[in-house]
Tab-separated table of C-alpha atoms in Angstrom:
chain	number	residue	atom	x	y	z
A	36	MET	CA	17.252	38.172	1.662
A	37	THR	CA	14.278	39.308	-0.407
A	38	GLU	CA	12.224	37.523	-3.018
A	39	GLU	CA	14.309	39.362	-5.648
A	40	THR	CA	17.606	37.987	-4.296
A	41	LYS	CA	18.737	35.378	-6.790
A	42	THR	CA	22.505	35.493	-6.435
A	43	HIS	CA	25.059	35.997	-3.703
A	44	ARG	CA	28.793	36.594	-3.515
A	45	ALA	CA	31.327	33.840	-2.862
A	46	ALA	CA	35.151	33.850	-2.725
A	47	VAL	CA	36.261	31.186	-5.205
A	48	LEU	CA	39.824	29.846	-5.442
A	49	HIS	CA	40.823	29.098	-9.046
A	50	GLY	CA	44.507	28.387	-8.390
A	51	PRO	CA	47.354	29.414	-6.089
A	52	LYS	CA	46.751	33.048	-5.041
A	53	ASP	CA	43.989	33.328	-7.640
A	54	LEU	CA	40.913	34.118	-5.527
A	55	ARG	CA	37.914	35.714	-7.211
A	56	VAL	CA	34.732	37.042	-5.629
A	57	GLU	CA	31.951	35.826	-7.911
A	58	GLU	CA	28.184	35.928	-8.118
A	59	ARG	CA	26.562	32.524	-7.656
A	60	PRO	CA	22.944	31.394	-7.330
A	61	VAL	CA	21.663	31.529	-3.767
A	62	PRO	CA	21.549	27.901	-2.580
A	63	VAL	CA	18.196	26.380	-1.714
A	64	PRO	CA	17.911	24.130	1.352
A	65	GLY	CA	16.754	20.617	0.581
A	66	PRO	CA	15.140	18.081	2.917
A	67	GLY	CA	16.691	18.238	6.374
A	68	GLU	CA	18.786	21.306	5.501
A	69	VAL	CA	18.834	24.949	6.559
A	70	LEU	CA	19.983	28.094	4.805
A	71	VAL	CA	22.404	30.149	6.912
A	72	ARG	CA	23.184	33.811	6.373
A	73	VAL	CA	26.927	33.832	7.056
A	74	ALA	CA	28.061	36.323	9.716
A	75	ALA	CA	31.754	35.444	9.898
A	76	VAL	CA	34.259	32.864	8.717
A	77	GLY	CA	37.567	32.239	10.467
A	78	LEU	CA	40.628	31.587	8.321
A	79	CYS	CA	42.590	28.444	9.159
A	80	GLY	CA	45.943	26.959	8.197
A	81	SER	CA	44.358	24.680	5.629
A	82	ASP	CA	42.756	27.698	3.903
A	83	LEU	CA	46.184	29.303	3.740
A	84	HIS	CA	47.765	26.179	2.225
A	85	TYR	CA	45.088	25.987	-0.472
A	86	TYR	CA	45.444	29.709	-1.165
A	87	ALA	CA	49.248	29.688	-1.332
A	88	TYR	CA	49.890	26.338	-3.013
A	89	GLY	CA	46.599	25.002	-4.391
A	90	GLU	CA	46.863	21.984	-2.129
A	91	ASN	CA	46.797	20.913	1.503
A	92	GLY	CA	48.581	17.650	2.190
A	93	PRO	CA	47.181	15.007	-0.174
A	94	ASN	CA	44.150	17.100	-1.136
A	95	VAL	CA	44.660	19.103	-4.335
A	96	LEU	CA	42.582	21.877	-5.892
A	97	ARG	CA	41.447	20.557	-9.283
A	98	ALA	CA	38.472	22.830	-9.932
A	99	PRO	CA	37.384	26.259	-8.670
A	100	THR	CA	36.294	25.889	-5.032
A	101	VAL	CA	34.908	28.202	-2.358
A	102	LEU	CA	37.229	28.196	0.665
A	103	GLY	CA	36.356	28.433	4.367
A	104	HIS	CA	35.256	25.951	7.022
A	105	GLU	CA	34.870	28.004	10.231
A	106	PRO	CA	31.514	29.775	9.759
A	107	SER	CA	28.871	31.211	12.009
A	108	GLY	CA	25.639	32.892	11.078
A	109	THR	CA	21.855	32.949	11.393
A	110	VAL	CA	19.284	30.454	10.176
A	111	LEU	CA	17.412	32.186	7.368
A	112	ALA	CA	15.258	29.422	5.869
A	113	ARG	CA	14.496	25.727	6.366
A	114	GLY	CA	14.049	22.912	3.919
A	115	PRO	CA	11.337	20.234	4.168
A	116	GLY	CA	11.524	18.361	7.476
A	117	ALA	CA	14.097	20.697	9.016
A	118	ASP	CA	12.394	21.842	12.191
A	119	ALA	CA	15.089	21.736	14.890
A	120	HIS	CA	16.224	25.353	14.600
A	121	PRO	CA	13.767	28.241	14.140
A	122	VAL	CA	14.445	30.943	11.573
A	123	GLY	CA	16.544	33.629	13.244
A	124	THR	CA	18.587	31.229	15.398
A	125	PRO	CA	22.266	32.257	15.649
A	126	VAL	CA	24.440	29.206	15.001
A	127	ALA	CA	27.954	27.861	14.716
A	128	VAL	CA	28.361	25.542	11.745
A	129	GLU	CA	30.106	22.174	12.029
A	130	PRO	CA	31.751	21.873	8.605
A	131	ALA	CA	32.768	18.182	8.429
A	132	HIS	CA	29.905	15.880	7.474
A	133	PRO	CA	30.238	12.080	7.694
A	134	CYS	CA	28.320	9.422	5.824
A	135	GLY	CA	26.573	8.346	9.042
A	136	ARG	CA	26.494	4.692	7.989
A	137	CYS	CA	30.011	3.242	8.236
A	138	ALA	CA	31.365	1.420	11.294
A	139	LEU	CA	33.334	4.460	12.444
A	140	CYS	CA	30.274	6.701	12.247
A	141	ARG	CA	28.170	4.162	14.143
A	142	GLU	CA	30.689	4.003	16.986
A	143	GLY	CA	30.713	7.801	17.296
A	144	ARG	CA	34.091	8.435	15.659
A	145	TYR	CA	32.577	10.183	12.696
A	146	ASN	CA	35.593	12.475	12.361
A	147	LEU	CA	37.395	9.458	10.883
A	148	CYS	CA	34.692	8.634	8.318
A	149	PRO	CA	36.451	7.696	5.055
A	150	ARG	CA	33.510	8.974	2.995
A	151	GLY	CA	33.014	12.272	4.816
A	152	THR	CA	33.239	15.738	3.287
A	153	CYS	CA	34.245	19.092	4.732
A	154	PHE	CA	33.351	22.622	3.693
A	155	GLY	CA	36.228	24.306	1.897
A	156	SER	CA	38.103	21.062	1.234
A	157	PRO	CA	38.140	20.620	-2.555
A	158	PRO	CA	35.986	19.663	-4.299
A	159	THR	CA	33.453	20.603	-1.577
A	160	ASP	CA	32.609	24.314	-1.610
A	161	GLY	CA	33.061	26.138	1.665
A	162	ALA	CA	31.722	29.049	3.648
A	163	LEU	CA	33.407	32.188	2.263
A	164	ALA	CA	30.066	33.323	0.895
A	165	GLU	CA	27.005	35.288	1.917
A	166	TYR	CA	24.764	32.211	2.219
A	167	LEU	CA	25.412	28.571	3.015
A	168	VAL	CA	23.240	25.451	3.044
A	169	VAL	CA	23.965	23.062	5.933
A	170	PRO	CA	22.402	19.796	7.169
A	171	GLU	CA	20.393	20.851	10.205
A	172	ASP	CA	22.178	18.322	12.443
A	173	PHE	CA	25.406	20.253	11.864
A	174	VAL	CA	24.294	23.701	12.972
A	175	HIS	CA	24.603	24.377	16.684
A	176	PRO	CA	22.634	27.175	18.415
A	177	LEU	CA	24.679	29.879	20.109
A	178	PRO	CA	23.694	31.465	23.433
A	179	ALA	CA	22.095	34.886	23.251
A	180	SER	CA	25.009	36.313	25.226
A	181	MET	CA	27.522	35.458	22.474
A	182	ASP	CA	28.307	37.716	19.537
A	183	VAL	CA	27.369	35.614	16.512
A	184	ARG	CA	30.669	36.591	14.837
A	185	HIS	CA	32.591	34.898	17.643
A	186	GLY	CA	30.707	31.731	16.784
A	187	ALA	CA	33.234	31.402	13.950
A	188	LEU	CA	35.771	30.391	16.619
A	189	ILE	CA	33.663	27.495	17.888
A	190	GLU	CA	35.127	25.194	15.221
A	191	PRO	CA	38.764	25.669	16.367
A	192	LEU	CA	37.568	25.562	19.972
A	193	ALA	CA	35.989	22.157	19.245
A	194	VAL	CA	39.409	21.042	17.952
A	195	ALA	CA	40.902	22.079	21.309
A	196	VAL	CA	38.165	20.331	23.299
A	197	HIS	CA	38.701	17.132	21.333
A	198	ALA	CA	42.488	17.297	21.813
A	199	VAL	CA	42.192	17.723	25.575
A	200	ARG	CA	39.746	14.820	25.727
A	201	ARG	CA	42.152	12.669	23.735
A	202	ALA	CA	44.864	13.575	26.243
A	203	GLY	CA	42.854	12.032	29.076
A	204	LEU	CA	43.655	15.101	31.155
A	205	VAL	CA	42.547	14.866	34.785
A	206	PRO	CA	42.323	17.643	37.393
A	207	GLY	CA	45.707	18.431	38.884
A	208	ASP	CA	47.737	17.561	35.779
A	209	ARG	CA	50.713	19.706	34.825
A	210	VAL	CA	50.361	20.505	31.132
A	211	LEU	CA	52.701	21.718	28.400
A	212	VAL	CA	51.361	23.304	25.197
A	213	THR	CA	53.830	23.836	22.350
A	214	GLY	CA	52.702	26.388	19.792
A	215	ALA	CA	50.792	29.532	20.808
A	216	GLY	CA	48.763	30.081	17.675
A	217	PRO	CA	44.948	30.127	17.841
A	218	ILE	CA	44.666	26.369	18.500
A	219	GLY	CA	47.401	26.417	21.142
A	220	LEU	CA	45.811	29.359	22.947
A	221	LEU	CA	42.448	27.588	22.900
A	222	VAL	CA	44.021	24.325	24.139
A	223	LEU	CA	45.583	26.333	26.986
A	224	GLN	CA	42.172	27.632	28.038
A	225	VAL	CA	40.387	24.282	27.672
A	226	ALA	CA	43.089	22.543	29.730
A	227	LEU	CA	42.608	25.077	32.525
A	228	ALA	CA	38.840	24.660	32.319
A	229	ALA	CA	39.353	20.879	32.595
A	230	GLY	CA	41.208	21.320	35.862
A	231	ALA	CA	44.881	21.447	34.922
A	232	ALA	CA	46.938	22.568	37.908
A	233	SER	CA	49.156	24.606	35.600
A	234	VAL	CA	49.797	25.097	31.892
A	235	THR	CA	53.157	26.062	30.423
A	236	VAL	CA	53.183	27.404	26.862
A	237	SER	CA	56.102	27.413	24.423
A	238	ASP	CA	56.464	29.347	21.170
A	239	VAL	CA	59.070	31.186	19.094
A	240	ALA	CA	57.135	34.495	19.192
A	241	GLU	CA	57.324	36.686	22.294
A	242	ALA	CA	54.017	38.420	21.478
A	243	ARG	CA	52.184	35.103	21.427
A	244	LEU	CA	53.791	34.074	24.704
A	245	ARG	CA	52.595	37.334	26.280
A	246	HIS	CA	49.103	36.551	25.020
A	247	ALA	CA	49.330	33.079	26.579
A	248	ALA	CA	50.307	34.613	29.914
A	249	GLU	CA	47.290	36.922	29.745
A	250	LEU	CA	45.068	33.886	29.162
A	251	GLY	CA	46.330	32.060	32.238
A	252	ALA	CA	49.579	30.284	31.349
A	253	ALA	CA	51.539	29.689	34.544
A	254	GLU	CA	54.817	29.905	32.638
A	255	THR	CA	55.918	30.719	29.098
A	256	VAL	CA	59.155	29.529	27.520
A	257	GLY	CA	60.896	30.066	24.224
A	258	ALA	CA	60.819	27.125	21.843
A	259	ALA	CA	64.616	26.837	21.991
A	260	GLU	CA	64.400	25.991	25.689
A	261	LEU	CA	62.598	22.741	24.806
A	262	THR	CA	65.143	21.633	22.211
A	263	PRO	CA	66.211	18.141	23.283
A	264	ASP	CA	69.846	17.756	24.333
A	265	PRO	CA	71.423	14.914	22.290
A	266	ALA	CA	73.731	14.177	25.227
A	267	ARG	CA	70.695	13.227	27.293
A	268	ALA	CA	69.096	11.081	24.604
A	269	SER	CA	69.428	7.927	26.711
A	270	ALA	CA	68.722	9.541	30.102
A	271	LEU	CA	65.553	8.711	32.016
A	272	ALA	CA	62.691	11.173	31.922
A	273	ASP	CA	62.445	13.711	34.731
A	274	PRO	CA	59.949	12.382	37.309
A	275	ASP	CA	58.884	15.983	37.872
A	276	GLY	CA	58.167	16.509	34.177
A	277	PHE	CA	54.789	17.334	32.664
A	278	ASP	CA	51.890	14.892	32.887
A	279	VAL	CA	50.522	15.902	29.475
A	280	ALA	CA	52.038	17.662	26.480
A	281	LEU	CA	49.977	18.847	23.515
A	282	ASP	CA	51.881	19.919	20.417
A	283	CYS	CA	49.897	22.517	18.483
A	284	SER	CA	52.800	23.783	16.389
A	285	GLY	CA	53.031	21.153	13.665
A	286	ASN	CA	56.799	21.336	14.066
A	287	GLY	CA	58.623	18.023	14.494
A	288	GLY	CA	61.304	19.514	16.721
A	289	ALA	CA	58.693	21.049	19.008
A	290	LEU	CA	56.896	17.713	19.265
A	291	VAL	CA	60.103	15.901	20.230
A	292	GLY	CA	60.975	18.612	22.725
A	293	ALA	CA	57.517	18.291	24.277
A	294	ILE	CA	57.907	14.516	24.572
A	295	ARG	CA	61.310	14.919	26.237
A	296	ALA	CA	59.687	17.237	28.804
A	297	LEU	CA	57.209	14.564	29.974
A	298	ARG	CA	57.465	12.544	33.145
A	299	PRO	CA	57.633	8.732	32.924
A	300	GLY	CA	54.152	7.507	31.972
A	301	GLY	CA	53.169	10.878	30.533
A	302	THR	CA	51.031	11.480	27.456
A	303	ALA	CA	51.892	13.468	24.328
A	304	VAL	CA	49.146	14.543	21.924
A	305	VAL	CA	49.786	15.493	18.287
A	306	VAL	CA	47.334	18.325	17.585
A	307	GLY	CA	49.114	20.357	14.902
A	308	ASN	CA	49.540	18.698	11.529
A	309	PRO	CA	53.298	17.950	11.127
A	310	SER	CA	54.600	19.644	8.007
A	311	ALA	CA	57.214	16.908	7.440
A	312	PRO	CA	57.951	13.378	8.685
A	313	VAL	CA	59.204	13.398	12.286
A	314	THR	CA	62.196	11.107	11.828
A	315	GLU	CA	63.752	11.949	15.195
A	316	LEU	CA	60.802	10.643	17.247
A	317	PRO	CA	62.422	8.811	20.238
A	318	LEU	CA	60.190	5.739	20.255
A	319	ALA	CA	62.640	3.445	22.055
A	320	TRP	CA	63.154	6.046	24.773
A	321	MET	CA	59.380	6.547	25.062
A	322	GLN	CA	58.858	2.812	25.399
A	323	ARG	CA	61.372	2.712	28.253
A	324	GLN	CA	59.318	5.441	29.973
A	325	GLU	CA	55.995	3.816	28.993
A	326	MET	CA	54.775	7.075	27.554
A	327	SER	CA	51.645	7.377	25.422
A	328	LEU	CA	51.633	9.060	22.019
A	329	VAL	CA	48.133	10.074	20.954
A	330	THR	CA	46.865	11.867	17.866
A	331	ALA	CA	43.839	14.131	17.553
A	332	PHE	CA	41.922	14.932	14.355
A	333	ARG	CA	39.142	17.510	14.200
A	334	TYR	CA	36.321	16.663	16.629
A	335	ALA	CA	33.476	14.234	17.155
A	336	GLY	CA	30.540	15.469	19.184
A	337	ASP	CA	32.610	18.305	20.688
A	338	PHE	CA	30.685	21.362	19.447
A	339	PRO	CA	28.138	21.388	22.330
A	340	ALA	CA	30.913	21.336	24.947
A	341	ALA	CA	32.805	24.069	23.097
A	342	ILE	CA	29.707	26.277	22.959
A	343	ALA	CA	28.943	25.623	26.629
A	344	LEU	CA	32.479	26.625	27.661
A	345	ALA	CA	32.406	29.786	25.556
A	346	GLY	CA	28.864	30.643	26.661
A	347	ALA	CA	29.907	30.378	30.312
A	348	TRP	CA	32.864	32.713	29.613
A	349	ARG	CA	35.330	29.964	30.497
A	350	ILE	CA	37.023	30.650	27.150
A	351	ARG	CA	37.955	34.116	25.884
A	352	LEU	CA	37.290	33.866	22.168
A	353	GLU	CA	37.261	37.572	21.426
A	354	THR	CA	40.930	38.064	22.344
A	355	LEU	CA	42.018	35.805	19.492
A	356	VAL	CA	40.413	37.898	16.738
A	357	THR	CA	43.069	40.262	15.423
A	358	ALA	CA	41.451	41.474	12.190
A	359	SER	CA	38.223	41.316	10.183
A	360	PHE	CA	37.778	41.892	6.461
A	361	PRO	CA	34.770	42.235	4.135
A	362	LEU	CA	34.063	39.371	1.769
A	363	GLY	CA	35.202	41.532	-1.126
A	364	ASP	CA	38.635	41.709	0.518
A	365	ALA	CA	38.943	37.958	1.138
A	366	ASP	CA	42.152	37.903	-0.907
A	367	THR	CA	43.667	40.571	1.371
A	368	ALA	CA	42.459	38.675	4.437
A	369	LEU	CA	44.158	35.465	3.309
A	370	THR	CA	47.370	37.337	2.491
A	371	ALA	CA	47.377	38.972	5.927
A	372	ALA	CA	46.828	35.651	7.682
A	373	LEU	CA	49.540	34.037	5.562
A	374	THR	CA	52.255	36.689	5.867
A	375	ASP	CA	51.670	38.646	9.089
A	376	ARG	CA	53.027	36.742	12.109
A	377	GLY	CA	51.213	39.210	14.365
A	378	GLN	CA	47.825	37.881	13.289
A	379	LEU	CA	46.054	35.204	15.320
A	380	LYS	CA	42.523	34.647	13.997
A	381	VAL	CA	41.520	36.620	10.915
A	382	LEU	CA	37.799	36.751	10.124
A	383	VAL	CA	36.006	37.381	6.859
A	384	GLU	CA	32.587	38.947	7.465
A	385	PRO	CA	30.220	39.217	4.489
A	386	GLY	CA	28.246	41.990	6.210
A	387	LEU	CA	31.320	44.107	6.930
A	388	THR	CA	31.927	47.230	4.847
A	389	VAL	CA	35.527	48.042	5.831
A	390	ALA	CA	38.403	46.095	7.374
A	391	VAL	CA	38.642	46.216	11.165
A	392	ALA	CA	41.708	45.640	13.347
A	393	GLY	CA	40.794	43.702	16.463
A	394	GLN	CA	37.322	43.891	17.921
A	395	GLU	CA	36.762	47.619	17.923
A	396	GLY	CA	36.538	49.661	14.766
A	397	PRO	CA	34.340	51.332	12.159
A	398	ALA	CA	30.703	50.492	11.712
A	399	ARG	CA	29.746	47.173	10.212
A	400	GLY	CA	27.429	46.950	7.239
């Protein structure tokens, strides 16, 4: 950025499937803030919901908003009092910012802050832009060995770290992961890094199951194989069942199937956001087995662990990136992520000049 740079480009959602790349003033970091030159932004399910429908759960787009909440980049400038990260530091950006004052924030559960905001969640502008201002406490330095673009996957990796922590997983546990999208494949890797004896992965897509096997899944099964048998609805759980099941699909049937696959006393974790009420949840049966049902939402203090795991090559982030698009093609990127089942993690890179499939491709601008 030069002294003459006054504006930058941002991808602004005006309504369902109405995304416009516009010129906006370059933001100026205030006290305790840093200006980040955005290297890459990962597209997430919530971005796709806003793009397709103009809403995501109870949150509705009511004014033009910049999407994107999985950014990485480089510190370009610092506001007054921001001295933790030198200019030039490559960083992953934590997009959800709590109030820091409520009881939940004070006890460390700031992901549950009722007054918090998140990049790309209307009306808060997000990261699909060339520059982004961030509170310095919410940028996390990346190791020199990591491609800064892959830092865009630290946010979903932090989701996986938080989910595995919520599961209370201990070394030697047998783990089931339902849903082999980006979060499920990251949960698989984090569970193995945490000492799981084995991880079984279920999904409806054979290609995703093959990917899970390449990443260390001991077994892969089709989603239909976990469909609960109504005739066994009152039977006791299998004592040789899984210790922990993490549902990353957001599908109620998959969640129930995962619960049915647990051993007595096992733990099920809801990671994916259910798209509809799960009316068939077998609570009476679970009580008889004294099973635990746990939910996981975002992350709280999990970015450092996620970066440490990725920096030590315990997690293979690069294999999840299936396509990259320039900022000017953000609309095409969102459409690809929304409609192409073969995509895992689609990136938007403001410095890119042409779209790239996977990690190898034409020169980047």
